[in-house]
Short mmCIF file of C-alpha atoms in Angstrom, two decimals:
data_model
loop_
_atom_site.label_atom_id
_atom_site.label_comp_id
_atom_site.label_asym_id
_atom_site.label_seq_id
_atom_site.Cartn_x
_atom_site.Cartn_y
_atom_site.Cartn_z
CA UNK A 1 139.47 129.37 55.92
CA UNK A 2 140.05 126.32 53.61
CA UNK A 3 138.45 125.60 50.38
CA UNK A 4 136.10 122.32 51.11
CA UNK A 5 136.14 119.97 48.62
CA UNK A 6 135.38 115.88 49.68
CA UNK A 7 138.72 115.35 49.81
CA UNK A 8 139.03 116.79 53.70
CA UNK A 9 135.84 115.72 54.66
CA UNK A 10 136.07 113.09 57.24
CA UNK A 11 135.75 109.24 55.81
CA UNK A 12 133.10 107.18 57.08
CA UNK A 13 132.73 103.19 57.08
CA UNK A 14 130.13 101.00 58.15
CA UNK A 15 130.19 97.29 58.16
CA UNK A 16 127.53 94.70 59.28
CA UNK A 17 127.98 91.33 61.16
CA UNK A 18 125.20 89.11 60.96
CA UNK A 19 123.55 85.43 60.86
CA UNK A 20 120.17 87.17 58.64
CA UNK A 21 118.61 83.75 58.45
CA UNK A 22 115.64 82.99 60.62
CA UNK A 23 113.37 79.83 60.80
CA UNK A 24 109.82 79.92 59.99
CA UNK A 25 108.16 82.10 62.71
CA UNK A 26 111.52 83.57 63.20
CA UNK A 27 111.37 87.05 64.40
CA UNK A 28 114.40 88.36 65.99
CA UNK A 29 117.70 90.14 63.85
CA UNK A 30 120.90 90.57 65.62
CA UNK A 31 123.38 92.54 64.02
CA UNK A 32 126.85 94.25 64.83
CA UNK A 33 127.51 97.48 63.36
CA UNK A 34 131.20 99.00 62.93
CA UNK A 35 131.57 102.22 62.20
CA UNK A 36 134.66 103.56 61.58
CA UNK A 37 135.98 106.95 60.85
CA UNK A 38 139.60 107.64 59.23
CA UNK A 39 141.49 110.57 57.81
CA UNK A 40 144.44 110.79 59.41
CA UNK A 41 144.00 114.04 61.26
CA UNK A 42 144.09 115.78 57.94
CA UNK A 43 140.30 117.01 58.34
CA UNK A 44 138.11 118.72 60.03
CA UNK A 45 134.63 119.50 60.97
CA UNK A 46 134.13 120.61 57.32
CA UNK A 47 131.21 118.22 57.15
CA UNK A 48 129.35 119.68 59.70
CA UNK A 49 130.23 123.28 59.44
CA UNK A 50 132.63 124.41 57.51
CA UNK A 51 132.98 127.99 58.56
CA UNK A 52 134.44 126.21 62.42
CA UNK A 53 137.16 124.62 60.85
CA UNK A 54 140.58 125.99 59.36
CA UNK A 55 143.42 124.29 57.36
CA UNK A 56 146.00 124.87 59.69
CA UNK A 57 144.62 124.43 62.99
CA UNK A 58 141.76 121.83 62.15
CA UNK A 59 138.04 121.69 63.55
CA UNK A 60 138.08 124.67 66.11
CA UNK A 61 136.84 123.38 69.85
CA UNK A 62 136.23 124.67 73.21
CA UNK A 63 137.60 122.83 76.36
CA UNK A 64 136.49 123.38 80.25
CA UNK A 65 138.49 121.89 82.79
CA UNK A 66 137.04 121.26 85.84
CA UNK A 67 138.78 120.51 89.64
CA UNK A 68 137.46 119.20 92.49
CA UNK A 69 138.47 121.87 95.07
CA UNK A 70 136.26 120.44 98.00
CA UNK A 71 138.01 120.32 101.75
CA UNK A 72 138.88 116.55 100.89
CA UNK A 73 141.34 117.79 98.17
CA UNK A 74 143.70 118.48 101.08
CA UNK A 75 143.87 114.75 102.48
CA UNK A 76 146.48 114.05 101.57
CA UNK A 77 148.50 117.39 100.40
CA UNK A 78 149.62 116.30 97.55
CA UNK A 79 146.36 115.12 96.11
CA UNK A 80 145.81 118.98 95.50
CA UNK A 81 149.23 119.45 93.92
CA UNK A 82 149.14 116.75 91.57
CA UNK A 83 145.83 117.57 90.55
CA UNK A 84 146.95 121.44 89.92
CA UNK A 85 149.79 119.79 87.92
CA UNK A 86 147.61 117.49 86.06
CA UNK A 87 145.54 120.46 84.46
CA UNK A 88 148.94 122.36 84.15
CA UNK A 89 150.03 119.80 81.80
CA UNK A 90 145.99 119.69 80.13
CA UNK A 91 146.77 122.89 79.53
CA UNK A 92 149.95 122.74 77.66
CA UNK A 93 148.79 119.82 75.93
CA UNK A 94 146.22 122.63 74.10
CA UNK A 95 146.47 123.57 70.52
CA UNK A 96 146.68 127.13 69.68
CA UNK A 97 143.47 129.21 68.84
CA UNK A 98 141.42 126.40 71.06
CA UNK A 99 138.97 128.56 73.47
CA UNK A 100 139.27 126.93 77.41
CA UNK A 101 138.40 127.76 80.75
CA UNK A 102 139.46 126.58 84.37
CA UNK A 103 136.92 125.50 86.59
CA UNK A 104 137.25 125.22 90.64
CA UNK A 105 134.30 123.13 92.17
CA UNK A 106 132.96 122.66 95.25
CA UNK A 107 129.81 123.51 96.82
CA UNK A 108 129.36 126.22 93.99
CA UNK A 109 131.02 126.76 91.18
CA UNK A 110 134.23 129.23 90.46
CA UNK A 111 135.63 130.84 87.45
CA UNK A 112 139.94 130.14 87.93
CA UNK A 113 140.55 131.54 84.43
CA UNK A 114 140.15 133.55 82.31
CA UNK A 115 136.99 134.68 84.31
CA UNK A 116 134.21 137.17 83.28
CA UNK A 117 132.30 134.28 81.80
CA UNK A 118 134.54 134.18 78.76
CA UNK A 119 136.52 131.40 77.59
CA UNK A 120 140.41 132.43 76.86
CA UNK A 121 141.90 131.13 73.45
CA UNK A 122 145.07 129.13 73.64
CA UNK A 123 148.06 130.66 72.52
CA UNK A 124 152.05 130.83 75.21
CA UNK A 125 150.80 133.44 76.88
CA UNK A 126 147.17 132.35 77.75
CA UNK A 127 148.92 128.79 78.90
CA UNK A 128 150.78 130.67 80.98
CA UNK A 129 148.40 133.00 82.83
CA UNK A 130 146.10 129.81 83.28
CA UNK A 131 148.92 127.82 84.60
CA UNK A 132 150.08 130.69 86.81
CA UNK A 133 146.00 130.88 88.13
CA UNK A 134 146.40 127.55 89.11
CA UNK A 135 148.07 128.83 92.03
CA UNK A 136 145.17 129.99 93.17
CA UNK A 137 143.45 126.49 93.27
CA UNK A 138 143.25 125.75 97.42
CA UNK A 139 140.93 122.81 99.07
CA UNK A 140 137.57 123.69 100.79
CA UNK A 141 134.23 122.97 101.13
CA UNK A 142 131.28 120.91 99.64
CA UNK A 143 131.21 119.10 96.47
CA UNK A 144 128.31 120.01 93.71
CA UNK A 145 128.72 118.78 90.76
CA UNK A 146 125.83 119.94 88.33
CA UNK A 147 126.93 123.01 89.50
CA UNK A 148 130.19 122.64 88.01
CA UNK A 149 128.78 120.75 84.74
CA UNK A 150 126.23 123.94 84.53
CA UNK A 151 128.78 126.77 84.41
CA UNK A 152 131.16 124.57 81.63
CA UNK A 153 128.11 124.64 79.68
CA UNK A 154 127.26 128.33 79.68
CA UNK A 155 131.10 129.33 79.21
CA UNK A 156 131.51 126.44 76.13
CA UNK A 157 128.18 127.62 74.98
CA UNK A 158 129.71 130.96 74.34
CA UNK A 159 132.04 130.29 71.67
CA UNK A 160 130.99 129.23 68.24
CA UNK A 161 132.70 126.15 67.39
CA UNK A 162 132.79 122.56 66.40
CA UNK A 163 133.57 120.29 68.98
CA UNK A 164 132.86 121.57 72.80
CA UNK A 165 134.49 118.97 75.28
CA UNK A 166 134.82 119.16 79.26
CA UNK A 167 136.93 117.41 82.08
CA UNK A 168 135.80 116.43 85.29
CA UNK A 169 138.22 115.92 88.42
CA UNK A 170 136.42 114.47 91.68
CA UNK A 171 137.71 112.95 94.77
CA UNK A 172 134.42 112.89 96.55
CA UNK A 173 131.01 111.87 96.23
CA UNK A 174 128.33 114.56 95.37
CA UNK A 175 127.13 115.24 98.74
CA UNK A 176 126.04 119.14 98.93
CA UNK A 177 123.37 118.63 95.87
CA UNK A 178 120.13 116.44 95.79
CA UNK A 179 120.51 113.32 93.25
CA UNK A 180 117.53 114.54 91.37
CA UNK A 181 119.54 117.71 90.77
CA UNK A 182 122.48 116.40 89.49
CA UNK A 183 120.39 114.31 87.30
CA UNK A 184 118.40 117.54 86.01
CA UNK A 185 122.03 119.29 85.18
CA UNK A 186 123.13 116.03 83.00
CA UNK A 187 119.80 116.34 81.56
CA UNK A 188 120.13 119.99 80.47
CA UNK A 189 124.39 119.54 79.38
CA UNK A 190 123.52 116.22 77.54
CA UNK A 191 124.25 116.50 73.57
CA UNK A 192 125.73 120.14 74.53
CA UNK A 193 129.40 119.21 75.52
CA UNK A 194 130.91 115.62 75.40
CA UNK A 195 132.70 115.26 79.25
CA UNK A 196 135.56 112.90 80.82
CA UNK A 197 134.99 112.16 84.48
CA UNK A 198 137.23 110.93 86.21
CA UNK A 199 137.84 109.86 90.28
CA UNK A 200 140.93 110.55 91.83
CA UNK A 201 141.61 108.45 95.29
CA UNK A 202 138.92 106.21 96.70
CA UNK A 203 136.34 108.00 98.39
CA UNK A 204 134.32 108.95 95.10
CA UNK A 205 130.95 107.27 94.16
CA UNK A 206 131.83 104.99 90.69
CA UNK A 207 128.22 105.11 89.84
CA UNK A 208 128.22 108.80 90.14
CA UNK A 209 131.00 109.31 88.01
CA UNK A 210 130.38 106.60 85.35
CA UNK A 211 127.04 108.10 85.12
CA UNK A 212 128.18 111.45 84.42
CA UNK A 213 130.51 110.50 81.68
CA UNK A 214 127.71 107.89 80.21
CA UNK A 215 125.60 111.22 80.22
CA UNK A 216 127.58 113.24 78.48
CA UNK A 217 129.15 110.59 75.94
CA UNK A 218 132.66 111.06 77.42
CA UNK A 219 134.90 108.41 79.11
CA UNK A 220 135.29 107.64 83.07
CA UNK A 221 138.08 105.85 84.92
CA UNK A 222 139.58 105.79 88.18
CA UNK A 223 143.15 107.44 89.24
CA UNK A 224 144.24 105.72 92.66
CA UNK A 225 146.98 107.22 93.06
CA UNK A 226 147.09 110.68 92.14
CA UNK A 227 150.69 110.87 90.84
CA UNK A 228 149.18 109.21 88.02
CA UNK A 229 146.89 112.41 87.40
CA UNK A 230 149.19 114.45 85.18
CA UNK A 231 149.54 111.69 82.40
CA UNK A 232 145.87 110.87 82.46
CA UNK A 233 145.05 114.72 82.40
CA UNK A 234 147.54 114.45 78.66
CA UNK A 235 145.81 111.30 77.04
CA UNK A 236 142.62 112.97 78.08
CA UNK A 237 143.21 116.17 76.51
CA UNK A 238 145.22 114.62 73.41
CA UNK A 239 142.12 111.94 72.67
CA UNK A 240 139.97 115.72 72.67
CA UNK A 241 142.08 117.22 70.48
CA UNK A 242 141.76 114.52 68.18
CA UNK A 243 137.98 114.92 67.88
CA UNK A 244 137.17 116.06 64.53
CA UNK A 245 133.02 115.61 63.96
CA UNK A 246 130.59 116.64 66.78
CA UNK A 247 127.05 115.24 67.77
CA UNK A 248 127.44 112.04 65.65
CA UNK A 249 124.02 110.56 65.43
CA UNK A 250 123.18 106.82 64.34
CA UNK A 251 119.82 106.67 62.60
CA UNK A 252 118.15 103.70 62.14
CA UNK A 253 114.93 103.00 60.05
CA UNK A 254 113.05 100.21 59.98
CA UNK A 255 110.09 99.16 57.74
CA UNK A 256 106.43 99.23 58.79
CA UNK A 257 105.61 96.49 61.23
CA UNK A 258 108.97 95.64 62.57
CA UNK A 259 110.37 97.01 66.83
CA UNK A 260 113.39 97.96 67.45
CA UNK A 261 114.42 96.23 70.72
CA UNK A 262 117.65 97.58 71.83
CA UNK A 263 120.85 99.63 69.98
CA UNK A 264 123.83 99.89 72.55
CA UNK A 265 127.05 100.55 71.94
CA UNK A 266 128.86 97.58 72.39
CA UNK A 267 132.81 98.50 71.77
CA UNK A 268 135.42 99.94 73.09
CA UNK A 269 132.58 100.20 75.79
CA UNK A 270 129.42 98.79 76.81
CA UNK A 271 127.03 101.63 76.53
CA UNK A 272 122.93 101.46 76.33
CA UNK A 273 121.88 103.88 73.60
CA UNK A 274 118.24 102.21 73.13
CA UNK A 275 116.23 105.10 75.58
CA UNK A 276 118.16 108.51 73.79
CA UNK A 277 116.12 107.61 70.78
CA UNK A 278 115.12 110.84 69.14
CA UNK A 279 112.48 110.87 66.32
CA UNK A 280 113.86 111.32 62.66
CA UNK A 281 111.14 111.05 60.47
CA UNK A 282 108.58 107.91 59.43
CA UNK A 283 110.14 105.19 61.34
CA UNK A 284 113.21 106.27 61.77
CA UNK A 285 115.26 107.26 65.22
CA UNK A 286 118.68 108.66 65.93
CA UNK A 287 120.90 107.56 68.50
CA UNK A 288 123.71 109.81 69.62
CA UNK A 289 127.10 109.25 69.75
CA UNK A 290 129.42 112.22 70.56
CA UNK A 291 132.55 113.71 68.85
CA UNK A 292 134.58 110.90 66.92
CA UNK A 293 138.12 111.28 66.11
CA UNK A 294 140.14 108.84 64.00
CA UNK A 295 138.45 105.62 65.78
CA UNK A 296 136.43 102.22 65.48
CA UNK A 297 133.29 101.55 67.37
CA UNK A 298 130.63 98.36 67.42
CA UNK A 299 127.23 98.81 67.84
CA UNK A 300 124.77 96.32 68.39
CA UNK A 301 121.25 96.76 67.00
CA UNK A 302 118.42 94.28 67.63
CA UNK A 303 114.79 94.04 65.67
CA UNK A 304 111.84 92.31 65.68
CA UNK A 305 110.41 91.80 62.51
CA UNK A 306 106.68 90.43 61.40
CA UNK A 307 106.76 86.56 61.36
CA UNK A 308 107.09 85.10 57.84
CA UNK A 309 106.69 81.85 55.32
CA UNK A 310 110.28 80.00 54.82
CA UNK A 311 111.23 81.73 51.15
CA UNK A 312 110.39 85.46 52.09
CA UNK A 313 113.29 88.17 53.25
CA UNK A 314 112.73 91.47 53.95
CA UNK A 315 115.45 94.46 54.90
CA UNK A 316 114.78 94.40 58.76
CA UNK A 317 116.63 97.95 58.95
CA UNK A 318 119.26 100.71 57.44
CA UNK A 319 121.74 101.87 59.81
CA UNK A 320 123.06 105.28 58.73
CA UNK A 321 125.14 108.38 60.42
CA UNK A 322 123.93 111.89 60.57
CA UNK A 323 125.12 114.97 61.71
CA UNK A 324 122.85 118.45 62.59
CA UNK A 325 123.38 121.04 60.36
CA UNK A 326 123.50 125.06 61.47
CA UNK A 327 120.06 125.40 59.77
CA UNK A 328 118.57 122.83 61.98
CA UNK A 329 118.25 120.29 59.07
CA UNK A 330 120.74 117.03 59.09
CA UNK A 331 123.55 115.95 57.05
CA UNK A 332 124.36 112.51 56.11
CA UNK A 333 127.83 111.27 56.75
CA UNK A 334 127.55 108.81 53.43
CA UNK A 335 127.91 105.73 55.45
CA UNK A 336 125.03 102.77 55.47
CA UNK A 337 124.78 99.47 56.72
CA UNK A 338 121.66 96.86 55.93
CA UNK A 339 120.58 94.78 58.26
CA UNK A 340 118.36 91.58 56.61
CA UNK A 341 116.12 89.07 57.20
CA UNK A 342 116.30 85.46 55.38
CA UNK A 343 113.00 83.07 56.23
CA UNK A 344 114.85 79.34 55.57
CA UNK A 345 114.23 75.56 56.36
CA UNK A 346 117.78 75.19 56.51
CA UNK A 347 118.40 74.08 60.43
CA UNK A 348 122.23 74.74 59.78
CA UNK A 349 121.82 78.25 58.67
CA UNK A 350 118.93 79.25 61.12
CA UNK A 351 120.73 78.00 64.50
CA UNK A 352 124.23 79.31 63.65
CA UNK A 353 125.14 82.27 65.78
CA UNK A 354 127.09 85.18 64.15
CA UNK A 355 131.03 84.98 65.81
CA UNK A 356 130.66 89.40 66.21
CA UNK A 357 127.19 88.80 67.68
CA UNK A 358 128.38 85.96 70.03
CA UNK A 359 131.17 87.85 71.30
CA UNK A 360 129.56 91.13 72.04
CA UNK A 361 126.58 89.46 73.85
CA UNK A 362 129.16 87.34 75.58
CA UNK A 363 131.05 91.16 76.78
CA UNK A 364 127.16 93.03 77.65
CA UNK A 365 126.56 89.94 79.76
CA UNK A 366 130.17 90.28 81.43
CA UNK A 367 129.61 93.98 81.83
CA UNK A 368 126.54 93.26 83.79
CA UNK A 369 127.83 90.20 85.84
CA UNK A 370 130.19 92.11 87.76
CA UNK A 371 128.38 94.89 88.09
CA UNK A 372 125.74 92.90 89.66
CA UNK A 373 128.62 90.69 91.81
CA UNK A 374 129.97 93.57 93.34
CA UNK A 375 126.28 95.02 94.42
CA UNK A 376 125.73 91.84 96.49
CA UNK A 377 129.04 91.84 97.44
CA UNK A 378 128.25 95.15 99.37
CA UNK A 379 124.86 93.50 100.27
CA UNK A 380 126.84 90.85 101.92
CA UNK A 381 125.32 88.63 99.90
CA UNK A 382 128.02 86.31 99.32
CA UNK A 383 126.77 83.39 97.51
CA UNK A 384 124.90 85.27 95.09
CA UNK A 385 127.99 87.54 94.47
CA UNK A 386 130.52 84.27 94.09
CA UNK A 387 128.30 83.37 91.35
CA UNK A 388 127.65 86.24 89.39
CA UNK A 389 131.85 87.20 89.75
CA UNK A 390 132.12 83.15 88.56
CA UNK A 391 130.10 83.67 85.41
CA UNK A 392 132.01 87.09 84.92
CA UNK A 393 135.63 85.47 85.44
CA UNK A 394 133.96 82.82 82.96
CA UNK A 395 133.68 85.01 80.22
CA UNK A 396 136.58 87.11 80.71
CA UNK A 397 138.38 83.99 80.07
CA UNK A 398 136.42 82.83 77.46
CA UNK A 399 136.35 85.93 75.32
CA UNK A 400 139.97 87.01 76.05
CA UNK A 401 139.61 89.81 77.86
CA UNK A 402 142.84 89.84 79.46
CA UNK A 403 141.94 93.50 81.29
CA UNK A 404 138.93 92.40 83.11
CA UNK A 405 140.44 88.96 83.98
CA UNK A 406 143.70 90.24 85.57
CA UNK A 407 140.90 93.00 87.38
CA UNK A 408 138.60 90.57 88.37
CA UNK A 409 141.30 88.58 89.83
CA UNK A 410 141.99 91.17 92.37
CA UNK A 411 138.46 90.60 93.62
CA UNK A 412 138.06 86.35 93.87
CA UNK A 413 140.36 83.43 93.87
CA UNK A 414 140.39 82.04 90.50
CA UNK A 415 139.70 78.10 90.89
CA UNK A 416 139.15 77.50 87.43
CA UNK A 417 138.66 80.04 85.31
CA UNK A 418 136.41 77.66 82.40
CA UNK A 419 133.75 76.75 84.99
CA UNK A 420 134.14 80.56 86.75
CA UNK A 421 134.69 78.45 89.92
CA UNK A 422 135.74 81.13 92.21
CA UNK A 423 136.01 82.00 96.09
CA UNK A 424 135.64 85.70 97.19
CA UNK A 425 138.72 87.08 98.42
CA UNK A 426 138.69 88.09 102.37
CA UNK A 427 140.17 91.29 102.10
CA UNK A 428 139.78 93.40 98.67
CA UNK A 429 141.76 96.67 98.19
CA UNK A 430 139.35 99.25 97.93
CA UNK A 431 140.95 100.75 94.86
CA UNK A 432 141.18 97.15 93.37
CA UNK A 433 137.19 96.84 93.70
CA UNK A 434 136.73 100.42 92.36
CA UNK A 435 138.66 100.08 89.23
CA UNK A 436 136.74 96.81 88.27
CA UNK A 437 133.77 98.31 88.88
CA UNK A 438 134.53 101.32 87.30
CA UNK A 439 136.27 99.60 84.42
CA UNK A 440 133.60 96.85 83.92
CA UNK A 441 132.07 98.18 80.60
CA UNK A 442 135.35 98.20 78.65
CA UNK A 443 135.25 95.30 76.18
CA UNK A 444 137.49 93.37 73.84
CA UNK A 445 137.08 93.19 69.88
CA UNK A 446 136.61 89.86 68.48
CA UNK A 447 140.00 88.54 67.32
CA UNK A 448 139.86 88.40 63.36
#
């Protein structure tokens, strides 16, 4: 074990956007929050416990892969291959002494490797046995997937470590369990393991598998062709490696007498934080956040405050970052942000609209308009989803979001992309309308 000393403790910044003047009767703040964390890869979980991290090998973690091995797996053949391949290469892309297990799902869930409900720890010859269990992997039956996300918890809950992270493979939707009981399962893995879900093909549900990795604070995307698997399966497993700090929490206090309306994450995804509110104290709340790595993220926190006389200001809240401690008590990371309040007569300053506020608004609302367009869509309501995919082609434009634009152009005829004029296309590609939808929270950063 390494000697801790601040120097490999990870580095924490937090900077606030805002417009904190209000006019007389004013009440609501907007603010963006970035938080950023740096060190280069250097460090380690140090700051939340130090006994789980070592010099040489960093914060020490525990991975479980899990397959989709229902009966659809097998149409087409290769969809099973390339997925076997994709964890093969998950698996090399390991560090050593990281504790992983293989997970086969379908109606229930099976133990591939190591088995025993142990988790092996990665060294040549544990890659190899796992990749030569892989064999094993065959297509058939039912998908469950609470199930699956239930026995990655109890095998990552058997390791002591720092940063416990699945992977979900699907091809199907979740048709052998009740909703309700995949909803319990999320509910009892949440703010155990962080998980990335991803669909492979186009016969999955998007909401299903967005809503598992919004869950568990991972990331979800579509794979339409599963060729593609092997080097999503890499950036997956390299972006887990990279994690350094588990259960990141954002607390946020606020004085007597003023709300807090909403705190979502608002960069590199949209992400609605404002119900996982957990009590911290008098009037303050944490808001979780996951494992963070060597990243950037924007938050956006809104207040109400009490009405007051032009003249007055008040702090409206303090944004901080916490992490749990063994003992059950909580750390803080060092990094704060205030968000103010300004009473003025000045019409200028009152009415001007902060540029990060603006823009991330402007990227929630886009979020939502094609998410809503491509519900009535299905509904075969098409005027109402022409102008919903308008506004949405409308602010892809405006904001630059290049992504979403080229995405949503798959989906409508672009007349004019300032107005959002738009026609629906006749024929959509199934995977075209699936990765926009799936893909419809990612945002852009404002350009500096």
């Amino acid at each position: 074990m390494a000697n801790f000393s601040k120097s490999n403790a990870p580095q924490f910044s937090m900077d606030v956007y805002q417009n904190e003047y209000l006019p007389e009767g004013g009440r609501e703040v907007n603010a963006i929050v970035t938080v950023t964390s740096t060190g280069g890869g250097t460090i380690g979980s140090a700051v939340a416990a130090p006994h789980l991290w070592s010099a040489e090998q960093g914060p020490s973690a525990a991975v479980a892969i899990m397959v989709d091995c229902s009966g659809s797996m097998d149409y087409p053949p290769t969809k099973m291959r390339n997925a076997r391949d994709a964890t093969a290469a998950a698996i090399d892309t390991l560090r050593d002494g990281v504790h992983f297990a293989v997970i086969g799902g379908t109606h229930v869930a099976k133990e591939v490797y190591p088995g025993n409900g142990r988790l092996a720890v990665a060294d040549a010859t544990t890659r190899g046995q796992a990749k030569q269990a892989l064999r094993k992997l065959s297509a058939g039956g039912g998908t469950a997937i609470g199930t699956w996300l239930r026995l990655a918890d109890r095998l990552l809950s058997s390791a002591e470590v720092a940063i416990r992270h699945g992977i979900l493979l699907t091809d199907g939707r979740n048709e052998h369990e009740a909703p309700e009981d995949l909803k319990a399962s999320l509910g009892a893995c949440a703010g155990r393991f962080t998980c990335d879900a991803r669909g492979v093909g186009t016969d999955w549900e998007v909401k299903e598998v967005t809503g598992i990795a919004s869950a568990l604070l991972g990331t979800a995307d579509i794979v339409a062709d599963p060729a593609e698997l092997a080097g999503d399966f890499t950036q997956m497993m390299e972006a887990a490696m990279g994690k350094e700090v588990a259960d990141v929490a954002l607390r946020v206090w606020t004085p007597v007498g003023t709300t807090i309306k909403f705190v979502k994450q608002v960069a590199p995804t949209v992400e609605e934080l404002t119900g996982r509110r957990t009590e911290a104290g008098p009037r303050a709340g944490d808001y979780p956040t996951g494992s963070w790595g060597d990243e950037s993220r924007d938050y956006h926190v809104c207040v109400e405050v009490p009405a007051a006389n032009v003249g007055q200001e008040m702090l409206a809240a303090r944004v901080s970052l916490v992490v749990p401690q063994p003992d059950g008590s909580t750390q803080n990371l060092g990094a704060q942000g205030l968000v103010r309040a300004v009473w003025t007569d000045d019409m200028v300053a009152s009415t001007s609209i902060n540029p990060q506020v603006a823009h991330y608004t402007g990227q929630a609302e886009l979020a939502q308009a094609i998410q809503q367009g491509l519900d009535l869509r299905k509904a075969g309501d098409i005027d109402g989803a022409t102008a919903k995919l308008g506004r949405a082609v409308q602010l892809a434009n405006n904001s630059g979001n290049a992504d979403t634009a080229k995405l949503l152009s798959k989906v409508v005829d672009v007349v004019d992309a300032t107005t959002g004029t738009v026609r629906l296309k006749a024929k959509v590609e199934e995977a075209d309308e699936m990765t926009l939808e799936t893909r419809s929270t990612k945002t852009v950063r404002v350009k500096k």
